[in-house]
mmCIF file of C-alpha atoms and ligand atoms in Angstrom:
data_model
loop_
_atom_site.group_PDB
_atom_site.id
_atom_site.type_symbol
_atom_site.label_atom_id
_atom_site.label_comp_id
_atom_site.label_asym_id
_atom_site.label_seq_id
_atom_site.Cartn_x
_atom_site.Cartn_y
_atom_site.Cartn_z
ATOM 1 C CA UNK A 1053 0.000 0.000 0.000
ATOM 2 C CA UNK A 1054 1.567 3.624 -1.134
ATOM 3 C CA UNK A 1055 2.056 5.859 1.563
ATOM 4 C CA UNK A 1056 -0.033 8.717 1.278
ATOM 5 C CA UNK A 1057 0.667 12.100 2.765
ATOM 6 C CA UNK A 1058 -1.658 14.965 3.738
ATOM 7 C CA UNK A 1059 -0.900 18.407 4.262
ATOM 8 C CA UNK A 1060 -3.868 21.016 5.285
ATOM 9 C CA UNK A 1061 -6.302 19.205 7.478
ATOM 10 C CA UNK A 1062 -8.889 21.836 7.295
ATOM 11 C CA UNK A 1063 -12.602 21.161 6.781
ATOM 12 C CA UNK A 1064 -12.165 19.386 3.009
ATOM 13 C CA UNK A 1065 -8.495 18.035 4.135
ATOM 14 C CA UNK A 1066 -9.262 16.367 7.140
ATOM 15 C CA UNK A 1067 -12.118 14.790 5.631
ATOM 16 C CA UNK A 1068 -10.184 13.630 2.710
ATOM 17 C CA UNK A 1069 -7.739 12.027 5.511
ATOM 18 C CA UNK A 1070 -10.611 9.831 6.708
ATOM 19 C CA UNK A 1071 -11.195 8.279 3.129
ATOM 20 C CA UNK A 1072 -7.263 7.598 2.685
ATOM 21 C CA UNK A 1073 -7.214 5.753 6.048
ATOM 22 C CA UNK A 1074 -10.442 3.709 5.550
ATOM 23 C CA UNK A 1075 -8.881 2.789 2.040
ATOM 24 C CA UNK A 1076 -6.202 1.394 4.454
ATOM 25 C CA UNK A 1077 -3.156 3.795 3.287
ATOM 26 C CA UNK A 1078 -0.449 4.600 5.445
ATOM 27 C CA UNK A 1079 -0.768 8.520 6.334
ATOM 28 C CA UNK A 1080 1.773 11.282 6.637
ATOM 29 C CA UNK A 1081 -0.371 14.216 8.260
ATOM 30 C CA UNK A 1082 0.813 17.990 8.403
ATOM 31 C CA UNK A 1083 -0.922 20.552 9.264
ATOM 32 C CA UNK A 1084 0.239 24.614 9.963
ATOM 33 C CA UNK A 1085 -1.393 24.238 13.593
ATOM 34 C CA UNK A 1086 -0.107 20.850 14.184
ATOM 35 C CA UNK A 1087 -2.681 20.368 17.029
ATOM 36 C CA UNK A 1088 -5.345 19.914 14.628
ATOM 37 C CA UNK A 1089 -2.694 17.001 12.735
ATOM 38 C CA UNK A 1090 -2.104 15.565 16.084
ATOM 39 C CA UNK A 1091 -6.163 15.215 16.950
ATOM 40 C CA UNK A 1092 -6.689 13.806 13.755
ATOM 41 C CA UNK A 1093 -4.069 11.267 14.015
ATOM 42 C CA UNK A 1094 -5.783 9.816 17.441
ATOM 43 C CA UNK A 1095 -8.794 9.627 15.569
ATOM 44 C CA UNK A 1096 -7.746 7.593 12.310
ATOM 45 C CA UNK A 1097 -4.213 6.315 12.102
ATOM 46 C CA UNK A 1098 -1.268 8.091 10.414
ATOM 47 C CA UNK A 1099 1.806 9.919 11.681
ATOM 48 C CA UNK A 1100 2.452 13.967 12.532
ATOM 49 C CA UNK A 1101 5.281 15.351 10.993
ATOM 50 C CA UNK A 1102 6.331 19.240 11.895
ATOM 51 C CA UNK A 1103 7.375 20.000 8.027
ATOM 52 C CA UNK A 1104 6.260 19.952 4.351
ATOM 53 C CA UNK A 1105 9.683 18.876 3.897
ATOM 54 C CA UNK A 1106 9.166 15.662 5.969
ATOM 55 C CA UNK A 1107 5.917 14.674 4.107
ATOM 56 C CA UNK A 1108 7.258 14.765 0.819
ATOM 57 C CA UNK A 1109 10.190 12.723 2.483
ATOM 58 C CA UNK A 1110 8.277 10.179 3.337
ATOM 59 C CA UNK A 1111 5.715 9.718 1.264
ATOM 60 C CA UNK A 1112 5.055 8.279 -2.402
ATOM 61 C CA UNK A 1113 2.130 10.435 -2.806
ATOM 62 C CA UNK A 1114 1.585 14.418 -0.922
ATOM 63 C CA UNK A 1115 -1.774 15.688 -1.489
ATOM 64 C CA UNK A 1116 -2.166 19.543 -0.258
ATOM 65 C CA UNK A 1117 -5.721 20.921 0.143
ATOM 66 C CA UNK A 1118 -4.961 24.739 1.460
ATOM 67 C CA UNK A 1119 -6.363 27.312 1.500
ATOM 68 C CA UNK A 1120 -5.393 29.624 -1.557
ATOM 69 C CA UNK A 1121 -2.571 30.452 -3.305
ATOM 70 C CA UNK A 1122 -0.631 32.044 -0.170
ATOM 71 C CA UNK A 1123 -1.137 29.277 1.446
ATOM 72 C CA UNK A 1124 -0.025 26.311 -1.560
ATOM 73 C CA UNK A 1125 3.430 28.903 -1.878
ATOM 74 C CA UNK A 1126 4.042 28.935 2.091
ATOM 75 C CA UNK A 1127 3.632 25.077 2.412
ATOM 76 C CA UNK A 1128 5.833 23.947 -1.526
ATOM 77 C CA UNK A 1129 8.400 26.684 -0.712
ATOM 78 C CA UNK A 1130 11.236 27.447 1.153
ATOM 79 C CA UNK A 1131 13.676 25.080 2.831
ATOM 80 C CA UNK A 1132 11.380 23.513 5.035
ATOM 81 C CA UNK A 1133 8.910 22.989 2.465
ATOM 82 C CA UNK A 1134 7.595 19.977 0.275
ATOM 83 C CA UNK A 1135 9.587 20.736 -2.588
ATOM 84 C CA UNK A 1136 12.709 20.375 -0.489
ATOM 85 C CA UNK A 1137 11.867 16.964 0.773
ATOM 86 C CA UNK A 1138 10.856 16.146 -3.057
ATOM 87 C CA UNK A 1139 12.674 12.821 -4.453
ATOM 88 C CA UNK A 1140 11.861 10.919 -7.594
ATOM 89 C CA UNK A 1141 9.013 8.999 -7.786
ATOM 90 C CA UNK A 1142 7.326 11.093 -5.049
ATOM 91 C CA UNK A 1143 3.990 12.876 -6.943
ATOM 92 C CA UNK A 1144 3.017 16.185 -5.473
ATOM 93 C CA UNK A 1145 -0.696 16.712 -5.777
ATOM 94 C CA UNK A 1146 -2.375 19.862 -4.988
ATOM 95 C CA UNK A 1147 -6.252 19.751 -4.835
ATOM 96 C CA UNK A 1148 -6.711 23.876 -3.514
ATOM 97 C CA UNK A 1149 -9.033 25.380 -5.604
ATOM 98 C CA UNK A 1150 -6.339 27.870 -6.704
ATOM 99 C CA UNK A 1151 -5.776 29.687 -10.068
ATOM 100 C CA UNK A 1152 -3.574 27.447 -12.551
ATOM 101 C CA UNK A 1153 -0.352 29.834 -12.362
ATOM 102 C CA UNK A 1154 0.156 28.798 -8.895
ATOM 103 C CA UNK A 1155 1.050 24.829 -9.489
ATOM 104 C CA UNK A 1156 2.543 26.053 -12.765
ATOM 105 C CA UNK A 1157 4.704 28.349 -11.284
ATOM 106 C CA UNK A 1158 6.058 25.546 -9.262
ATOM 107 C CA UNK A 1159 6.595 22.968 -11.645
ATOM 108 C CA UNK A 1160 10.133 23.454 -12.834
ATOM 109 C CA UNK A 1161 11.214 23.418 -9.247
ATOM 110 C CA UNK A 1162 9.327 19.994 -8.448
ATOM 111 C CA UNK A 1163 10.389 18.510 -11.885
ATOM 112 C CA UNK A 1164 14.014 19.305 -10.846
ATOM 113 C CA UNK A 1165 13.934 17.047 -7.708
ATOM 114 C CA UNK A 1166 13.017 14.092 -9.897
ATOM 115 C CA UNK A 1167 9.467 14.259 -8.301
ATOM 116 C CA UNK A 1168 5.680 14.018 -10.163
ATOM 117 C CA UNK A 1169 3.430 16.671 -10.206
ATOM 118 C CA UNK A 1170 -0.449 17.257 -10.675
ATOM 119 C CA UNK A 1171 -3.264 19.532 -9.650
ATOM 120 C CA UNK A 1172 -6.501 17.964 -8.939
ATOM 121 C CA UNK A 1173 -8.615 20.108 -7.742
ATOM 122 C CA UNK A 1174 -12.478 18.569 -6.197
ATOM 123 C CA UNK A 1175 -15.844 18.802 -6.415
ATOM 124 C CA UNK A 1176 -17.958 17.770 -3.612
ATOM 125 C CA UNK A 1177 -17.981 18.860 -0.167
ATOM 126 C CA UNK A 1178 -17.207 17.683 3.425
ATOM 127 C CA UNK A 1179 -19.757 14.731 3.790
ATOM 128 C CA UNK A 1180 -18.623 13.305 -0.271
ATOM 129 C CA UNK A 1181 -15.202 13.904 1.177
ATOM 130 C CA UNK A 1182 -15.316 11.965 3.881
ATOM 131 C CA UNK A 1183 -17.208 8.713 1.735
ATOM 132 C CA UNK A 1184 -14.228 9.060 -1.062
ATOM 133 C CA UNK A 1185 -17.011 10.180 -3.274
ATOM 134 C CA UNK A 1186 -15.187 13.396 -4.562
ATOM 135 C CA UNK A 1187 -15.432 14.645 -8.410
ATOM 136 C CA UNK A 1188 -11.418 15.100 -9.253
ATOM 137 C CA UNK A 1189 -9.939 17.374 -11.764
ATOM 138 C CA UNK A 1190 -6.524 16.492 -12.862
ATOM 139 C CA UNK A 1191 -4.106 18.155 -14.829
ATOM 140 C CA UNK A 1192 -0.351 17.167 -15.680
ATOM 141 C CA UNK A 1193 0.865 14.019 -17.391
ATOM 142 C CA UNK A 1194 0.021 10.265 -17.602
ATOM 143 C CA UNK A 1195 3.069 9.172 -15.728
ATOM 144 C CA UNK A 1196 2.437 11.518 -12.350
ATOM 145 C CA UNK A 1197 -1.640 10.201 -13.347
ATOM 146 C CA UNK A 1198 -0.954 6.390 -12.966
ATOM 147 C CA UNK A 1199 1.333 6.945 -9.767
ATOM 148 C CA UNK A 1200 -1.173 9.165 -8.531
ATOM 149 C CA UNK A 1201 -4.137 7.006 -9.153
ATOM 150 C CA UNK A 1202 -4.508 4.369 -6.360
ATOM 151 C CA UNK A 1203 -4.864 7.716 -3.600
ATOM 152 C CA UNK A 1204 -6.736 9.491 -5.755
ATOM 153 C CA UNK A 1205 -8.924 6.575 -6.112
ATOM 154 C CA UNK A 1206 -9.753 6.607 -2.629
ATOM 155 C CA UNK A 1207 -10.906 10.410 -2.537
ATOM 156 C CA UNK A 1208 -13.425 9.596 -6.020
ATOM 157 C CA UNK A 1209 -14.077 7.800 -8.342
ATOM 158 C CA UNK A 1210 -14.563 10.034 -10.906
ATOM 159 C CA UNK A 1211 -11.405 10.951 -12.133
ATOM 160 C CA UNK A 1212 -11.319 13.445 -15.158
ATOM 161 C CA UNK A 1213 -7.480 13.866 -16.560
ATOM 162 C CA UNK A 1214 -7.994 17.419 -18.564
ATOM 163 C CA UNK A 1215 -4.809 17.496 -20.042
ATOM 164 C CA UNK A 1216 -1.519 19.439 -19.142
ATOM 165 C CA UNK A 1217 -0.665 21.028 -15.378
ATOM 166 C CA UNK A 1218 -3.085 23.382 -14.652
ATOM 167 C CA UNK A 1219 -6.224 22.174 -16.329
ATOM 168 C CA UNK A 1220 -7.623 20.860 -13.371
ATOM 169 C CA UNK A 1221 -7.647 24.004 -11.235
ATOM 170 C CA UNK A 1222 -8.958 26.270 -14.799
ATOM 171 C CA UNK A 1223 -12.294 23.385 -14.583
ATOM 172 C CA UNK A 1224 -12.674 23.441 -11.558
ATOM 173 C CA UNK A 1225 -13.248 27.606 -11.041
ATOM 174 C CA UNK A 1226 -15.147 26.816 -14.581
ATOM 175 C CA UNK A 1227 -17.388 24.717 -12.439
ATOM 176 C CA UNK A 1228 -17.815 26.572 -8.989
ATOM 177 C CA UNK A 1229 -19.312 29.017 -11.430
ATOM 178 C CA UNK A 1230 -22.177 27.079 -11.964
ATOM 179 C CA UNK A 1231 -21.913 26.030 -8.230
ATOM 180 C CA UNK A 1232 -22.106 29.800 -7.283
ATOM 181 C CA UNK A 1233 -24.546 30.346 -9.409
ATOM 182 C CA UNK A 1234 -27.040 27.521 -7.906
ATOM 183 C CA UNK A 1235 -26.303 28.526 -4.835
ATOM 184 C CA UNK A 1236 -27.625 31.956 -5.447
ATOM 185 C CA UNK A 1237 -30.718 30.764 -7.508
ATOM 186 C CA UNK A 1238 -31.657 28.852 -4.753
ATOM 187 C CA UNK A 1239 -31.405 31.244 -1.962
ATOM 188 C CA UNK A 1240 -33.275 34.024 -4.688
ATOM 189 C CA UNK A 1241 -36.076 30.874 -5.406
ATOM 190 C CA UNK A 1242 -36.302 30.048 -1.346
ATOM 191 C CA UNK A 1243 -36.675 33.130 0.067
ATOM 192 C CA UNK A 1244 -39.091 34.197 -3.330
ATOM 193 C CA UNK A 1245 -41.474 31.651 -2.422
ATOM 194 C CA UNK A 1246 -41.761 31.849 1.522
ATOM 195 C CA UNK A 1247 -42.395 35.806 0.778
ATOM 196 C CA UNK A 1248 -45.328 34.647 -1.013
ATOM 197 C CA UNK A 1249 -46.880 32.268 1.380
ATOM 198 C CA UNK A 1250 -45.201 28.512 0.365
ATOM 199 C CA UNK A 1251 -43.462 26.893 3.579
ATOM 200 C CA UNK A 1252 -39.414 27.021 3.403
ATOM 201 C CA UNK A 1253 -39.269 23.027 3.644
ATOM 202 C CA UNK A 1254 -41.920 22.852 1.157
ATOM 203 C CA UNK A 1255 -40.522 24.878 -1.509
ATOM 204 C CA UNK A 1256 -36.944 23.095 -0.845
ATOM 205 C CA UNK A 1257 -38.402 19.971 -1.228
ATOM 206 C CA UNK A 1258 -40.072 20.920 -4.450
ATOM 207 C CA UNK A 1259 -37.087 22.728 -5.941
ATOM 208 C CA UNK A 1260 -35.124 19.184 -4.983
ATOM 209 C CA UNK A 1261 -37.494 17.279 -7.121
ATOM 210 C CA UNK A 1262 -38.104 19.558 -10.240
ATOM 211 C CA UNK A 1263 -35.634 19.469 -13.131
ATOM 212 C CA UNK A 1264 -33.813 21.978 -10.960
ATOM 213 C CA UNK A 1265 -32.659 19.275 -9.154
ATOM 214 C CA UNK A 1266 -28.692 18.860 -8.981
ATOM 215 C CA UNK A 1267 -26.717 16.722 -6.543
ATOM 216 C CA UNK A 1268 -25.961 20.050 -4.704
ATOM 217 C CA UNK A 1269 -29.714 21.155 -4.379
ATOM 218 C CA UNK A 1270 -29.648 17.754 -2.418
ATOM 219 C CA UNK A 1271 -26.717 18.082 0.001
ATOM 220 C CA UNK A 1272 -27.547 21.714 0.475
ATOM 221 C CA UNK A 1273 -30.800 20.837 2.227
ATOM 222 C CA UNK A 1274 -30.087 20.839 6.174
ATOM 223 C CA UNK A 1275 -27.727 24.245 5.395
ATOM 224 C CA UNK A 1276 -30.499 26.536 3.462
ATOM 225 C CA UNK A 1277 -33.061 24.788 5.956
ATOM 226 C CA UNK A 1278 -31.350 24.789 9.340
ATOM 227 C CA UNK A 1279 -28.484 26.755 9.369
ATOM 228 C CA UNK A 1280 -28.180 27.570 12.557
ATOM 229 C CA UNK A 1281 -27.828 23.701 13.370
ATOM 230 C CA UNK A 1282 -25.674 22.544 10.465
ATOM 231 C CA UNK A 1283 -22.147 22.835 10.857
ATOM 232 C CA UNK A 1284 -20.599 24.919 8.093
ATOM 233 C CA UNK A 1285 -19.494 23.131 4.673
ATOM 234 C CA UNK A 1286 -17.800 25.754 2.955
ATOM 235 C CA UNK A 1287 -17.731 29.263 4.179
ATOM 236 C CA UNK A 1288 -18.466 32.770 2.683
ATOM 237 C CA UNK A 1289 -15.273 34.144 2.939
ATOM 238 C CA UNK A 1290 -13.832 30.842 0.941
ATOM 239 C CA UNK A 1291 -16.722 31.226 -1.858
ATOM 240 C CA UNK A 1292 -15.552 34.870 -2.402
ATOM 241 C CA UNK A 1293 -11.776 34.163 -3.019
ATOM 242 C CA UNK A 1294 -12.910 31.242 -5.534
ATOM 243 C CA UNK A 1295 -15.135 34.010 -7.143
ATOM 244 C CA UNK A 1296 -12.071 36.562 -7.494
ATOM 245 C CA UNK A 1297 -10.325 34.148 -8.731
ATOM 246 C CA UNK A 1298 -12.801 33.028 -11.440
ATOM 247 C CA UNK A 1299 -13.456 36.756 -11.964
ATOM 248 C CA UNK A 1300 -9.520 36.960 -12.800
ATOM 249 C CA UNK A 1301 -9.485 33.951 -14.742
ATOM 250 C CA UNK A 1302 -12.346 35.692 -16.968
ATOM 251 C CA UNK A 1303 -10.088 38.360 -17.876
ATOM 252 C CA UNK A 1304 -6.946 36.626 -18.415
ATOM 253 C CA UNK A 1305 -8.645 34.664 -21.232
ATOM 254 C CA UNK A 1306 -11.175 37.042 -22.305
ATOM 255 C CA UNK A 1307 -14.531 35.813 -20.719
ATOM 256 C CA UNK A 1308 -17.178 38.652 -19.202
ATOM 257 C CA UNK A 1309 -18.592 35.948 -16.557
ATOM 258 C CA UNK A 1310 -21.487 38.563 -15.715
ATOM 259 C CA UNK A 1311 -23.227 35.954 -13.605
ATOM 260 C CA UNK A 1312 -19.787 35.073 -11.588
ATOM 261 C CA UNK A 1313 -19.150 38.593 -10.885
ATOM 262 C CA UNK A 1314 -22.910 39.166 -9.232
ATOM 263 C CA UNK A 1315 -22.270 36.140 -7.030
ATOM 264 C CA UNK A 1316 -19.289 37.941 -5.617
ATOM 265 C CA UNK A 1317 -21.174 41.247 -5.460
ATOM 266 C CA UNK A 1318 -24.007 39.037 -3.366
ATOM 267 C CA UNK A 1319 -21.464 37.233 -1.441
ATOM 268 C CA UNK A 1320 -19.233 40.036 -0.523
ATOM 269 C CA UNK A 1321 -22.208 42.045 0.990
ATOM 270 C CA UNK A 1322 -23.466 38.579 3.020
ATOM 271 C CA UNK A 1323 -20.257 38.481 4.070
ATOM 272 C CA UNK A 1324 -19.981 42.197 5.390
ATOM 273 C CA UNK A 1325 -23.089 41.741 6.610
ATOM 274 C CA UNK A 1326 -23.042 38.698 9.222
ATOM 275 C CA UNK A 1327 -19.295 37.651 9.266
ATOM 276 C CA UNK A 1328 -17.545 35.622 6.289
ATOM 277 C CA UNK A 1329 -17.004 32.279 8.456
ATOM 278 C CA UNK A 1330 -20.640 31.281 7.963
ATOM 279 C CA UNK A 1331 -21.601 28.952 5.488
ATOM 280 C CA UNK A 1332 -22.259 30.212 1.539
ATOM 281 C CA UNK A 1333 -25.681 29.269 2.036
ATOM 282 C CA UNK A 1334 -26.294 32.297 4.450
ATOM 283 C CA UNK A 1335 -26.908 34.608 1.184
ATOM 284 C CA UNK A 1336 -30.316 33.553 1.533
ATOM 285 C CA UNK A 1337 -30.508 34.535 5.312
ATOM 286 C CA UNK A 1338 -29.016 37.726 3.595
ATOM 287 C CA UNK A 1339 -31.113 37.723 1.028
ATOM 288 C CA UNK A 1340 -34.471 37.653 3.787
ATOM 289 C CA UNK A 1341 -32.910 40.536 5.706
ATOM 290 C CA UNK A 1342 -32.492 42.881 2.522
ATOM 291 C CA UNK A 1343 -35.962 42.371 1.773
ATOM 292 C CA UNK A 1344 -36.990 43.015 4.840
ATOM 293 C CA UNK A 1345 -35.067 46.736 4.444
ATOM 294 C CA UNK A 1346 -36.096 47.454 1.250
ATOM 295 C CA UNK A 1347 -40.210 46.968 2.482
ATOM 296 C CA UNK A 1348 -39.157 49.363 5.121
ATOM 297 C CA UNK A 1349 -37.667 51.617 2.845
ATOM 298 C CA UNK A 1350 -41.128 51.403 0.443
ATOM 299 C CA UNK A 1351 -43.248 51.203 2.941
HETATM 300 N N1 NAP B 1857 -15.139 23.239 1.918
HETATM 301 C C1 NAP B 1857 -15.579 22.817 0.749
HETATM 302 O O1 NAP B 1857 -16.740 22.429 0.592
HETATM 303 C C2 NAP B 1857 -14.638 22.766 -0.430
HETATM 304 C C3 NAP B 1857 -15.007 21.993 -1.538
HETATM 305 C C4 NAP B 1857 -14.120 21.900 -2.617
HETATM 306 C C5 NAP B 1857 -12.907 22.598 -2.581
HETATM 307 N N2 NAP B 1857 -12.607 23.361 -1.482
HETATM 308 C C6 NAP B 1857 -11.305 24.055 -1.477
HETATM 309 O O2 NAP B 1857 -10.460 23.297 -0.618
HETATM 310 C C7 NAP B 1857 -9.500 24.162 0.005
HETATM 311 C C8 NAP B 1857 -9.581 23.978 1.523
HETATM 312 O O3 NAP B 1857 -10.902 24.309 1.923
HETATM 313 P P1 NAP B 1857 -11.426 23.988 3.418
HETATM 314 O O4 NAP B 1857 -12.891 24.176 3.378
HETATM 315 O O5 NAP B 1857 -10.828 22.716 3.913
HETATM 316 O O6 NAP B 1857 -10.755 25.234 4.191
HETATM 317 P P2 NAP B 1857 -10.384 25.360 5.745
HETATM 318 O O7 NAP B 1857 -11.225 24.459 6.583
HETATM 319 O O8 NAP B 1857 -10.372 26.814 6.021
HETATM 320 O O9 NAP B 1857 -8.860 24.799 5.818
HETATM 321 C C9 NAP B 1857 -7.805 25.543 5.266
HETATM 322 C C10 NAP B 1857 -6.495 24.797 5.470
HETATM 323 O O10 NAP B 1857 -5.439 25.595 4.896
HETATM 324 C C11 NAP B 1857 -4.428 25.794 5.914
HETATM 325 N N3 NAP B 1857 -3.771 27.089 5.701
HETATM 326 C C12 NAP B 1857 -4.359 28.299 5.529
HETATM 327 N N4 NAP B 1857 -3.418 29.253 5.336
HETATM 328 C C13 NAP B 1857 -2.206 28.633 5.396
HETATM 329 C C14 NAP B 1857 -0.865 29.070 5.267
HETATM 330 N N5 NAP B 1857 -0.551 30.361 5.031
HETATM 331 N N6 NAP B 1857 0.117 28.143 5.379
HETATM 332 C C15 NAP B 1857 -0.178 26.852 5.595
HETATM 333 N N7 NAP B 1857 -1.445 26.360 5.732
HETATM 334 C C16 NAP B 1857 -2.445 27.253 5.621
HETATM 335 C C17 NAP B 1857 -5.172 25.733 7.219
HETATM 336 O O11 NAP B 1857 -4.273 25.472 8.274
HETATM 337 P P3 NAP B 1857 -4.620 25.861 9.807
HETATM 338 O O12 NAP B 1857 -5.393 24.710 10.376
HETATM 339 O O13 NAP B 1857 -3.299 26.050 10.451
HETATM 340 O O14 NAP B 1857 -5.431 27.146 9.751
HETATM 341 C C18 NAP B 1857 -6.128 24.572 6.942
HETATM 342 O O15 NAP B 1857 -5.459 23.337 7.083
HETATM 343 C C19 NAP B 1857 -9.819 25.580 -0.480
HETATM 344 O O16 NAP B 1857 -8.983 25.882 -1.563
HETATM 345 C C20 NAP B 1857 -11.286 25.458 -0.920
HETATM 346 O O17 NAP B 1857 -11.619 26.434 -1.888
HETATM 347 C C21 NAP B 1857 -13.423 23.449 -0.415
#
């Protein structure tokens, strides 16, 4: 079994850690606050190493799932970092959501150690996380792809290889613009039809079951229905850096994205207006308090 290591055990990464060790891999965990590596590895297995460096040491396989882009140069750079402990037939994999310069920009460095590199970015959240049921996105070659594959495996199924480094993280901001976009058509269809008189779990339920109907309406239920109960999934604050960073994308290849960049505008003011560590699915609690203001303001 390949020895799989794990750095960034935040909400996704941790998660991801519990499908590697029920696929039976032997874990590497690192983590900046290395409390939250050393919790983790009482819970599932694995061992707790205080560098990037050491992962990449020790491993055959490093997935990182930061942050952003500060976070993927903080953790692959430097002397303590995972390009230092790089060694052939290592693979780096970074799943961040994270424009495509940012792996780029550090593949002539990892190719020089003799290492593997891919990004493979994910679609699906906590809960398809933590049943290795992720969507992957994978760009870089067939080589670093077949090494790669028996982890990846274990976080999805559904592995799309897109073509050269840096594919992967392009799809996948091409689809959180369609997952932004849901997000706000459902909060905008929820909050439409409780101001006219139709019960919030009714209208869910019915927006669930019409053609409307994606995977996410599904496993967005207990957050737009409860959300004072459901434990965050993926926050505000992290929605609006993906939507920058679509927005950017947009403009380096010449796309207008209108409907991306009115997400951001919607998500930047939920954000301002109730804190940016709640989950993305507060625009619609947003949403119910800027109606509220603008009746004041008519009536
Ligand atoms: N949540 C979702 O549903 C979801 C779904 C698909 C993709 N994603 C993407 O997955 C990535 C992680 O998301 P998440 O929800 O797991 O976020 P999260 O819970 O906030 O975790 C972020 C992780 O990044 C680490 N980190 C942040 N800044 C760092 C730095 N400067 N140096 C080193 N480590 C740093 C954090 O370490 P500390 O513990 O020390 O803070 C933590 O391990 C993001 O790119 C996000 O867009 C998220």
């Amino acid at each position: 079994m390949t020895t799989v290591g794990m750095l960034g055990l935040g909400r996704m990464g941790s998660s991801m850690v519990r499908a590697l060790a029920a696929s039976g891999h032997d874990l590497v965990l690192w983590n900046r606050t290395t409390a939250v590596a050393e919790q983790l590895a009482k819970e599932v297995g694995g061992r707790v190493v205080v560098r990037p460096a050491d992962v990449a040491a020790a491993a055959d396989i490093a997935i990182s799932m930061l942050a952003d882009g500060r976070a993927v140069a903080a953790v692959y750079g430097g002397p303590d970092g995972l390009i230092a402990g790089a060694r052939p037939g290592t693979v780096l994999v970074d799943c961040s959501t994270v424009p495509p310069a940012v792996i780029q920009g550090h593949e002539a460095a990892i190719r020089a150690t003799g290492a593997g590199v891919l990004d493979a970015p994910v679609s699906g959240s906590v809960a398809l996380a933590e049943r290795g049921a992720l969507t992957l996105m994978v760009g870089g070659t067939d080589t670093d792809l077949a090494l790669a594959r028996p982890a990846l495996e274990a976080l999805g199924s559904t592995i799309f290889h897109l073509g050269p480094l840096g594919t992967g993280a392009a799809m996948k901001l091409a689809v959180n613009t369609v997952i932004f976009g849901l997000n706000e058509a459902i909060a905008e269809a929820l909050v439409l039809a409780e101001a006219a008189g139709i019960d919030r779990a009714a209208a869910y339920d019915v927006l669930a079951a019409s053609a409307v109907g994606a995977p996410f309406v599904g496993y967005k239920r207990a957050a737009f229905l409860e959300p004072e109960t459901t434990p965050v999934a993926f926050a505000l604050d992290l929605a609006a850096k993906d939507l920058r960073l679509i927005a950017d994308l947009g403009a380096d290849v010449g796309v207008p994205l209108p409907q991306a960049r009115t997400n951001l505008q919607v998500i930047e003011l939920a954000s301002a207006a109730g804190g940016g560590a709640r989950d993305f699915s507060a625009v619609a609690e947003h949403l119910r308090g800027g109606r509220s203001e603008e009746e004041d303001a008519t009536a």
